[in-house]
Amino acid sequence: MEKYKILKKYFGYDTFRYGQEELIDGILSGQDVLGIMPTGAGKSICYQVPALMMPGITIVISPLISLMKDQVRALNEAGVHAAYINSSLTEGQIEKAMYLAGQGRYKLIYVAPERLLSELFMDFLSRVQISMVTVDEAHCISQWGQDFRPSYLNIVHMIQRMQTRPVVSAFTATATEEVKNDIQCVLGLQNPRVLVTGFDRENLYFEVQSGQQKDTKILQYIKEHEKESGIVYCATRKNVEAVYELLLREGIQATRYHAGLSSEERKRNQDQFIFDEKPVMVATNAFGMGIDKSNVRYVIHYNMPQSMENYYQEAGRAGRDGGRSECILFYSPQDVRINQFLLEEKEFREELDQEEMQAVKERDALRLKLMTFYGTTRDCLRGYILNYFGEKTKRRCENCSNCLHEYQEEDVTEICQDILRCIWEARRGYGAGTIASTLHGSKSEKIRGYGLDRLKTYGCREDVTEFRLKEIISELVARKVLRSTDDKYATLGLTAEAEPILKGERKMVMKFSKPAQKKAAAPKKGKPVSQDLDSKGWKLFERLRELRLQIAKEEKVPPYIVFTDKTLVDMCVKRPKDKEEMMKVSGVGDAKYEKYGEKFLDCLKG
């Protein structure tokens, strides 16, 4: 079948991944589609293969220049003629690209959403056959999505103004049920084939660590993974600079990225990371969308993000090649206050009225609260993420720090009753720290100043540390026994769920770390990229990597554009001796073989 020939010829694969073929068949039958697939699941194949089979041009709307350049560069390397139109080109270059497209030169054109309604582009659309409009990062069209971009609404107006409506396909990696429905509604998808392949990334290991001594912990981790590429995300520019300086002082090859740097420096630093010149990137969340670097082995969050959507998108930049990778979040209550401050300072679009602004603020506050629960939960971390996105999971994944950690269950019903009585007795709202201090019997000036030392519950829990009391309070909020306000000075109040606990009708059992800490090294799921290689194979892999880096520098393309780590490993496993055998390696297509095949065969023989 033609789709399999195209898959092998241009992309080097013999079979489609789960979900790809169903969406491709939908597009080829003339049906609109919406694909919600995790990062690394191969969304681009879903529209690139049918684009090469359809008679006209496919327009791909993409939010970032870096994303477009990566995609177009990869397609051209694979032997597919593609172009992009964005603000990095002059008007003359844009006109030339459109002229060549009109002559049949390009099958795919990547366009920034800001360009869609320009007179020049609309004139171009009226003169050529457009078979499909593809919306990449489709969650950007939903105002309930974490990355809403008003310019994405231009897509709707563009399609409405086209003489013949093309097939519309939309793709995203992270979308709640609400965002999924919003994408379909706003884009006006007609009887679409909707496929949610699941949000799970089995090759990713998730871990939450305490924010105490995180500089020391991060430094140690990066030194232990010195040959691997990773990203360290920070909430503020100040933190980016501090972590960056820390790594430099220790001789680590790191670079940085945030909005305070010039565009030239951001571009240079990003290229150093992509080209493996500097394996560690320290950045704010301004970095990463559309970065197709496949060999990121770890993503560390120095600060907690503002939402699960942001976290999973950023953490998902690890292990795009399917190799085992680690996602580590350092959680500290201070991060909650930082994020509350950032949300308070958030600028809103002028077109939003007061009611809409309030709705967005409430939604942001709820997202932050649910993100905070991830940082404190004792349950399976993967399960928490997947449940957030509406996916039911088994109780334990055995591939996250909580599942591999040794916990013991304790009946804390009486402590919970004292916490609830203290909050009720205090009458006016106080935060978790103040309530914990009161119960523990703190003699601080603040407690005396508030008059909390005169409460009946004052000092009734001298036997429990304030840290443990705050842990229990946090879990009571997560279980909705307590409500916590969403402002910077979060205060506690009782919900209806508190009554049966106070009456002794409901037991409260919670998990706490055993003194022994971690279990003896339990095996973690997910294969590292080189799992199938012995020591000889590993040495060969390193030789192939050196050759790839040399070619990448000569061609001025990122190493993963030449071949991914996964393809190099497959070469080491199969040890091809000629073209016929090399073409059986996953990721080797016709164009790639013609360019690089002989060089890699020679290296394999050596």
PDB file of C-alpha atoms in Angstrom, residues 76-308:
ATOM      1  CA  ASN A  76      14.047  18.199   3.675  1.00  0.00           C
ATOM      2  CA  GLU A  77      16.684  15.852   5.138  1.00  0.00           C
ATOM      3  CA  ALA A  78      14.238  12.980   4.558  1.00  0.00           C
ATOM      4  CA  GLY A  79      13.777  13.990   0.904  1.00  0.00           C
ATOM      5  CA  VAL A  80      10.440  15.810   1.285  1.00  0.00           C
ATOM      6  CA  HIS A  81      10.251  19.342  -0.103  1.00  0.00           C
ATOM      7  CA  ALA A  82       8.748  21.657   2.525  1.00  0.00           C
ATOM      8  CA  ALA A  83       8.925  25.355   3.379  1.00  0.00           C
ATOM      9  CA  TYR A  84       7.904  27.724   6.163  1.00  0.00           C
ATOM     10  CA  ILE A  85       6.452  31.232   6.268  1.00  0.00           C
ATOM     11  CA  ASN A  86       7.052  33.358   9.354  1.00  0.00           C
ATOM     12  CA  SER A  87       8.584  36.624  10.564  1.00  0.00           C
ATOM     13  CA  SER A  88      12.147  35.301  10.184  1.00  0.00           C
ATOM     14  CA  LEU A  89      11.793  35.655   6.379  1.00  0.00           C
ATOM     15  CA  THR A  90      11.756  38.814   4.279  1.00  0.00           C
ATOM     16  CA  GLU A  91       8.703  39.598   2.147  1.00  0.00           C
ATOM     17  CA  GLY A  92      10.771  38.686  -0.909  1.00  0.00           C
ATOM     18  CA  GLN A  93      11.608  35.258   0.557  1.00  0.00           C
ATOM     19  CA  ILE A  94       7.946  34.688   1.431  1.00  0.00           C
ATOM     20  CA  GLU A  95       6.843  35.586  -2.105  1.00  0.00           C
ATOM     21  CA  LYS A  96       9.449  33.209  -3.541  1.00  0.00           C
ATOM     22  CA  ALA A  97       8.272  30.375  -1.267  1.00  0.00           C
ATOM     23  CA  MET A  98       4.679  30.926  -2.365  1.00  0.00           C
ATOM     24  CA  TYR A  99       5.691  31.065  -6.029  1.00  0.00           C
ATOM     25  CA  LEU A 100       7.584  27.757  -5.768  1.00  0.00           C
ATOM     26  CA  ALA A 101       4.646  26.201  -3.917  1.00  0.00           C
ATOM     27  CA  GLY A 102       2.346  27.319  -6.724  1.00  0.00           C
ATOM     28  CA  GLN A 103       4.686  25.576  -9.179  1.00  0.00           C
ATOM     29  CA  GLY A 104       4.315  22.307  -7.275  1.00  0.00           C
ATOM     30  CA  ARG A 105       7.673  22.474  -5.489  1.00  0.00           C
ATOM     31  CA  TYR A 106       6.313  22.019  -1.929  1.00  0.00           C
ATOM     32  CA  LYS A 107       3.771  19.571  -0.538  1.00  0.00           C
ATOM     33  CA  LEU A 108       3.842  21.032   2.991  1.00  0.00           C
ATOM     34  CA  ILE A 109       4.028  24.678   4.023  1.00  0.00           C
ATOM     35  CA  TYR A 110       4.384  25.582   7.701  1.00  0.00           C
ATOM     36  CA  VAL A 111       2.815  28.942   8.562  1.00  0.00           C
ATOM     37  CA  ALA A 112       2.722  31.120  11.665  1.00  0.00           C
ATOM     38  CA  PRO A 113      -0.891  31.883  12.718  1.00  0.00           C
ATOM     39  CA  GLU A 114      -0.192  35.645  12.553  1.00  0.00           C
ATOM     40  CA  ARG A 115       0.392  35.327   8.762  1.00  0.00           C
ATOM     41  CA  LEU A 116      -2.821  33.529   7.858  1.00  0.00           C
ATOM     42  CA  LEU A 117      -5.072  36.514   7.098  1.00  0.00           C
ATOM     43  CA  SER A 118      -2.485  38.662   5.311  1.00  0.00           C
ATOM     44  CA  GLU A 119      -3.533  39.787   1.849  1.00  0.00           C
ATOM     45  CA  LEU A 120      -0.516  38.071   0.312  1.00  0.00           C
ATOM     46  CA  PHE A 121      -1.282  34.707   1.915  1.00  0.00           C
ATOM     47  CA  MET A 122      -5.029  34.807   1.223  1.00  0.00           C
ATOM     48  CA  ASP A 123      -4.259  35.586  -2.431  1.00  0.00           C
ATOM     49  CA  PHE A 124      -1.915  32.581  -2.502  1.00  0.00           C
ATOM     50  CA  LEU A 125      -4.663  30.316  -1.075  1.00  0.00           C
ATOM     51  CA  SER A 126      -7.059  31.413  -3.823  1.00  0.00           C
ATOM     52  CA  ARG A 127      -4.591  30.331  -6.546  1.00  0.00           C
ATOM     53  CA  VAL A 128      -3.549  26.863  -5.351  1.00  0.00           C
ATOM     54  CA  GLN A 129      -5.223  23.632  -4.316  1.00  0.00           C
ATOM     55  CA  ILE A 130      -5.204  23.177  -0.547  1.00  0.00           C
ATOM     56  CA  SER A 131      -5.964  19.585   0.387  1.00  0.00           C
ATOM     57  CA  MET A 132      -5.534  19.873   4.156  1.00  0.00           C
ATOM     58  CA  VAL A 133      -5.099  22.409   6.943  1.00  0.00           C
ATOM     59  CA  THR A 134      -3.248  20.928   9.920  1.00  0.00           C
ATOM     60  CA  VAL A 135      -3.300  22.634  13.322  1.00  0.00           C
ATOM     61  CA  ASP A 136      -0.268  21.670  15.397  1.00  0.00           C
ATOM     62  CA  GLU A 137      -0.299  22.328  19.181  1.00  0.00           C
ATOM     63  CA  ALA A 138      -4.083  22.594  18.801  1.00  0.00           C
ATOM     64  CA  HIS A 139      -4.654  23.329  22.513  1.00  0.00           C
ATOM     65  CA  CYS A 140      -3.452  26.868  21.711  1.00  0.00           C
ATOM     66  CA  ILE A 141      -6.891  27.595  20.185  1.00  0.00           C
ATOM     67  CA  SER A 142      -8.731  26.980  23.459  1.00  0.00           C
ATOM     68  CA  GLN A 143      -8.924  29.808  25.977  1.00  0.00           C
ATOM     69  CA  TRP A 144      -9.140  27.097  28.632  1.00  0.00           C
ATOM     70  CA  GLY A 145      -5.828  25.643  27.463  1.00  0.00           C
ATOM     71  CA  GLN A 146      -2.596  26.578  29.235  1.00  0.00           C
ATOM     72  CA  ASP A 147      -1.079  28.168  26.102  1.00  0.00           C
ATOM     73  CA  PHE A 148      -4.019  30.047  24.551  1.00  0.00           C
ATOM     74  CA  ARG A 149      -2.928  32.217  21.628  1.00  0.00           C
ATOM     75  CA  PRO A 150      -5.519  34.638  20.196  1.00  0.00           C
ATOM     76  CA  SER A 151      -3.737  34.465  16.806  1.00  0.00           C
ATOM     77  CA  TYR A 152      -4.897  30.831  16.540  1.00  0.00           C
ATOM     78  CA  LEU A 153      -8.432  32.136  16.005  1.00  0.00           C
ATOM     79  CA  ASN A 154      -7.184  33.348  12.593  1.00  0.00           C
ATOM     80  CA  ILE A 155      -7.328  29.690  11.521  1.00  0.00           C
ATOM     81  CA  VAL A 156     -11.121  29.692  11.792  1.00  0.00           C
ATOM     82  CA  HIS A 157     -11.472  32.873   9.722  1.00  0.00           C
ATOM     83  CA  MET A 158      -9.005  31.592   7.108  1.00  0.00           C
ATOM     84  CA  ILE A 159     -10.924  28.344   6.596  1.00  0.00           C
ATOM     85  CA  GLN A 160     -14.215  30.247   6.355  1.00  0.00           C
ATOM     86  CA  ARG A 161     -12.793  32.455   3.584  1.00  0.00           C
ATOM     87  CA  MET A 162     -11.464  29.568   1.469  1.00  0.00           C
ATOM     88  CA  GLN A 163     -13.478  28.756  -1.652  1.00  0.00           C
ATOM     89  CA  THR A 164     -13.275  25.000  -1.014  1.00  0.00           C
ATOM     90  CA  ARG A 165     -13.085  23.735   2.538  1.00  0.00           C
ATOM     91  CA  PRO A 166     -10.117  21.361   2.935  1.00  0.00           C
ATOM     92  CA  VAL A 167      -9.766  18.482   5.394  1.00  0.00           C
ATOM     93  CA  VAL A 168      -8.889  19.884   8.828  1.00  0.00           C
ATOM     94  CA  SER A 169      -6.636  17.899  11.144  1.00  0.00           C
ATOM     95  CA  ALA A 170      -5.635  18.960  14.651  1.00  0.00           C
ATOM     96  CA  PHE A 171      -3.043  17.525  17.046  1.00  0.00           C
ATOM     97  CA  THR A 172      -1.932  18.109  20.619  1.00  0.00           C
ATOM     98  CA  ALA A 173      -0.162  16.223  23.391  1.00  0.00           C
ATOM     99  CA  THR A 174      -1.963  17.611  26.446  1.00  0.00           C
ATOM    100  CA  ALA A 175      -5.690  18.316  26.606  1.00  0.00           C
ATOM    101  CA  THR A 176      -8.255  17.855  29.356  1.00  0.00           C
ATOM    102  CA  GLU A 177     -11.773  16.808  28.338  1.00  0.00           C
ATOM    103  CA  GLU A 178     -12.828  20.470  28.406  1.00  0.00           C
ATOM    104  CA  VAL A 179      -9.974  21.565  26.115  1.00  0.00           C
ATOM    105  CA  LYS A 180     -10.616  18.621  23.760  1.00  0.00           C
ATOM    106  CA  ASN A 181     -14.257  19.686  23.338  1.00  0.00           C
ATOM    107  CA  ASP A 182     -13.233  23.333  22.930  1.00  0.00           C
ATOM    108  CA  ILE A 183     -10.799  22.476  20.106  1.00  0.00           C
ATOM    109  CA  GLN A 184     -13.546  20.667  18.177  1.00  0.00           C
ATOM    110  CA  CYS A 185     -16.050  23.474  18.731  1.00  0.00           C
ATOM    111  CA  VAL A 186     -13.824  26.488  17.991  1.00  0.00           C
ATOM    112  CA  LEU A 187     -12.144  24.895  14.962  1.00  0.00           C
ATOM    113  CA  GLY A 188     -15.536  23.800  13.649  1.00  0.00           C
ATOM    114  CA  LEU A 189     -14.410  20.230  13.005  1.00  0.00           C
ATOM    115  CA  GLN A 190     -17.069  18.420  10.981  1.00  0.00           C
ATOM    116  CA  ASN A 191     -17.966  14.943  12.256  1.00  0.00           C
ATOM    117  CA  PRO A 192     -14.321  14.428  13.240  1.00  0.00           C
ATOM    118  CA  ARG A 193     -12.573  11.169  13.952  1.00  0.00           C
ATOM    119  CA  VAL A 194     -11.249  11.793  17.479  1.00  0.00           C
ATOM    120  CA  LEU A 195      -8.472   9.600  18.804  1.00  0.00           C
ATOM    121  CA  VAL A 196      -6.991   9.816  22.292  1.00  0.00           C
ATOM    122  CA  THR A 197      -4.186   7.261  22.365  1.00  0.00           C
ATOM    123  CA  GLY A 198      -3.611   7.769  26.073  1.00  0.00           C
ATOM    124  CA  PHE A 199      -1.336  10.138  27.914  1.00  0.00           C
ATOM    125  CA  ASP A 200       1.017   7.569  29.414  1.00  0.00           C
ATOM    126  CA  ARG A 201       4.738   7.671  28.579  1.00  0.00           C
ATOM    127  CA  GLU A 202       5.957   4.313  29.894  1.00  0.00           C
ATOM    128  CA  ASN A 203       9.626   5.172  29.351  1.00  0.00           C
ATOM    129  CA  LEU A 204       9.446   8.141  31.756  1.00  0.00           C
ATOM    130  CA  TYR A 205      10.242   7.712  35.447  1.00  0.00           C
ATOM    131  CA  PHE A 206       8.613  10.328  37.720  1.00  0.00           C
ATOM    132  CA  GLU A 207       9.981  11.501  41.043  1.00  0.00           C
ATOM    133  CA  VAL A 208       9.171  14.226  43.587  1.00  0.00           C
ATOM    134  CA  GLN A 209      11.869  15.302  46.017  1.00  0.00           C
ATOM    135  CA  SER A 210      11.877  17.775  48.901  1.00  0.00           C
ATOM    136  CA  GLY A 211      13.112  21.243  47.963  1.00  0.00           C
ATOM    137  CA  GLN A 212      15.623  21.197  50.819  1.00  0.00           C
ATOM    138  CA  GLN A 213      19.274  21.378  49.647  1.00  0.00           C
ATOM    139  CA  LYS A 214      18.132  21.152  46.030  1.00  0.00           C
ATOM    140  CA  ASP A 215      21.254  22.898  44.673  1.00  0.00           C
ATOM    141  CA  THR A 216      23.402  20.111  46.141  1.00  0.00           C
ATOM    142  CA  LYS A 217      21.025  17.404  44.897  1.00  0.00           C
ATOM    143  CA  ILE A 218      20.812  18.823  41.358  1.00  0.00           C
ATOM    144  CA  LEU A 219      24.569  19.244  41.131  1.00  0.00           C
ATOM    145  CA  GLN A 220      25.116  15.658  42.228  1.00  0.00           C
ATOM    146  CA  TYR A 221      22.506  14.338  39.785  1.00  0.00           C
ATOM    147  CA  ILE A 222      23.932  16.183  36.770  1.00  0.00           C
ATOM    148  CA  LYS A 223      27.472  15.044  37.597  1.00  0.00           C
ATOM    149  CA  GLU A 224      26.237  11.445  37.767  1.00  0.00           C
ATOM    150  CA  HIS A 225      24.681  11.916  34.293  1.00  0.00           C
ATOM    151  CA  GLU A 226      27.483  13.989  32.754  1.00  0.00           C
ATOM    152  CA  LYS A 227      27.311  12.331  29.322  1.00  0.00           C
ATOM    153  CA  GLU A 228      23.563  12.810  29.064  1.00  0.00           C
ATOM    154  CA  SER A 229      21.498  15.726  27.831  1.00  0.00           C
ATOM    155  CA  GLY A 230      18.974  17.333  30.193  1.00  0.00           C
ATOM    156  CA  ILE A 231      16.847  20.389  30.967  1.00  0.00           C
ATOM    157  CA  VAL A 232      16.543  22.181  34.318  1.00  0.00           C
ATOM    158  CA  TYR A 233      13.379  24.314  34.477  1.00  0.00           C
ATOM    159  CA  CYS A 234      13.159  27.271  36.885  1.00  0.00           C
ATOM    160  CA  ALA A 235      10.173  29.519  37.662  1.00  0.00           C
ATOM    161  CA  THR A 236      12.060  32.834  37.416  1.00  0.00           C
ATOM    162  CA  ARG A 237      14.943  34.379  35.488  1.00  0.00           C
ATOM    163  CA  LYS A 238      16.732  34.957  38.787  1.00  0.00           C
ATOM    164  CA  ASN A 239      16.699  31.230  39.540  1.00  0.00           C
ATOM    165  CA  VAL A 240      17.854  30.403  35.997  1.00  0.00           C
ATOM    166  CA  GLU A 241      20.876  32.670  36.444  1.00  0.00           C
ATOM    167  CA  ALA A 242      21.678  31.222  39.900  1.00  0.00           C
ATOM    168  CA  VAL A 243      21.513  27.581  38.752  1.00  0.00           C
ATOM    169  CA  TYR A 244      23.416  28.384  35.544  1.00  0.00           C
ATOM    170  CA  GLU A 245      26.237  30.048  37.523  1.00  0.00           C
ATOM    171  CA  LEU A 246      26.307  27.106  39.955  1.00  0.00           C
ATOM    172  CA  LEU A 247      26.790  24.613  37.111  1.00  0.00           C
ATOM    173  CA  LEU A 248      29.457  26.747  35.411  1.00  0.00           C
ATOM    174  CA  ARG A 249      31.451  27.006  38.646  1.00  0.00           C
ATOM    175  CA  GLU A 250      31.482  23.211  38.813  1.00  0.00           C
ATOM    176  CA  GLY A 251      32.768  22.932  35.237  1.00  0.00           C
ATOM    177  CA  ILE A 252      29.517  21.592  33.766  1.00  0.00           C
ATOM    178  CA  GLN A 253      28.846  22.362  30.104  1.00  0.00           C
ATOM    179  CA  ALA A 254      25.572  24.240  30.512  1.00  0.00           C
ATOM    180  CA  THR A 255      23.708  27.043  28.775  1.00  0.00           C
ATOM    181  CA  ARG A 256      20.614  29.117  29.662  1.00  0.00           C
ATOM    182  CA  TYR A 257      17.399  30.485  28.175  1.00  0.00           C
ATOM    183  CA  HIS A 258      14.959  33.130  29.412  1.00  0.00           C
ATOM    184  CA  ALA A 259      13.126  36.208  28.114  1.00  0.00           C
ATOM    185  CA  GLY A 260      15.687  38.582  29.637  1.00  0.00           C
ATOM    186  CA  LEU A 261      18.348  37.530  27.111  1.00  0.00           C
ATOM    187  CA  SER A 262      18.597  39.035  23.643  1.00  0.00           C
ATOM    188  CA  SER A 263      17.000  37.060  20.810  1.00  0.00           C
ATOM    189  CA  GLU A 264      20.492  36.470  19.366  1.00  0.00           C
ATOM    190  CA  GLU A 265      21.757  34.959  22.614  1.00  0.00           C
ATOM    191  CA  ARG A 266      18.631  32.842  23.061  1.00  0.00           C
ATOM    192  CA  LYS A 267      19.061  31.505  19.525  1.00  0.00           C
ATOM    193  CA  ARG A 268      22.777  30.782  20.062  1.00  0.00           C
ATOM    194  CA  ASN A 269      22.178  29.051  23.392  1.00  0.00           C
ATOM    195  CA  GLN A 270      19.304  26.990  22.018  1.00  0.00           C
ATOM    196  CA  ASP A 271      21.469  25.851  19.093  1.00  0.00           C
ATOM    197  CA  GLN A 272      24.309  24.892  21.453  1.00  0.00           C
ATOM    198  CA  PHE A 273      21.889  22.665  23.340  1.00  0.00           C
ATOM    199  CA  ILE A 274      20.274  21.152  20.239  1.00  0.00           C
ATOM    200  CA  PHE A 275      23.647  20.482  18.595  1.00  0.00           C
ATOM    201  CA  ASP A 276      24.883  18.746  21.796  1.00  0.00           C
ATOM    202  CA  GLU A 277      27.645  21.339  22.306  1.00  0.00           C
ATOM    203  CA  LYS A 278      26.203  22.174  25.745  1.00  0.00           C
ATOM    204  CA  PRO A 279      24.271  19.129  27.025  1.00  0.00           C
ATOM    205  CA  VAL A 280      22.499  20.929  29.908  1.00  0.00           C
ATOM    206  CA  MET A 281      19.912  23.681  29.400  1.00  0.00           C
ATOM    207  CA  VAL A 282      18.769  25.825  32.356  1.00  0.00           C
ATOM    208  CA  ALA A 283      15.605  27.683  31.376  1.00  0.00           C
ATOM    209  CA  THR A 284      12.275  29.230  32.251  1.00  0.00           C
ATOM    210  CA  ASN A 285       9.169  27.732  30.657  1.00  0.00           C
ATOM    211  CA  ALA A 286       9.750  30.138  27.729  1.00  0.00           C
ATOM    212  CA  PHE A 287      11.994  27.361  26.395  1.00  0.00           C
ATOM    213  CA  GLY A 288      10.945  24.103  24.873  1.00  0.00           C
ATOM    214  CA  MET A 289       7.700  24.146  22.898  1.00  0.00           C
ATOM    215  CA  GLY A 290       8.486  22.586  19.551  1.00  0.00           C
ATOM    216  CA  ILE A 291      12.024  21.572  20.468  1.00  0.00           C
ATOM    217  CA  ASP A 292      12.314  18.187  18.796  1.00  0.00           C
ATOM    218  CA  LYS A 293      15.554  17.085  20.481  1.00  0.00           C
ATOM    219  CA  SER A 294      15.061  13.351  20.868  1.00  0.00           C
ATOM    220  CA  ASN A 295      17.874  12.426  23.281  1.00  0.00           C
ATOM    221  CA  VAL A 296      16.940  14.491  26.366  1.00  0.00           C
ATOM    222  CA  ARG A 297      17.497  11.960  29.144  1.00  0.00           C
ATOM    223  CA  TYR A 298      16.220  13.984  32.100  1.00  0.00           C
ATOM    224  CA  VAL A 299      14.041  16.998  32.911  1.00  0.00           C
ATOM    225  CA  ILE A 300      14.466  18.526  36.360  1.00  0.00           C
ATOM    226  CA  HIS A 301      12.030  21.089  37.750  1.00  0.00           C
ATOM    227  CA  TYR A 302      13.880  23.367  40.165  1.00  0.00           C
ATOM    228  CA  ASN A 303      10.507  24.956  40.962  1.00  0.00           C
ATOM    229  CA  MET A 304       6.993  23.570  40.732  1.00  0.00           C
ATOM    230  CA  PRO A 305       5.091  24.707  37.577  1.00  0.00           C
ATOM    231  CA  GLN A 306       1.694  26.406  37.729  1.00  0.00           C
ATOM    232  CA  SER A 307      -0.336  23.488  36.340  1.00  0.00           C
ATOM    233  CA  MET A 308      -0.260  19.793  35.502  1.00  0.00           C
TER     234      MET A 308
END
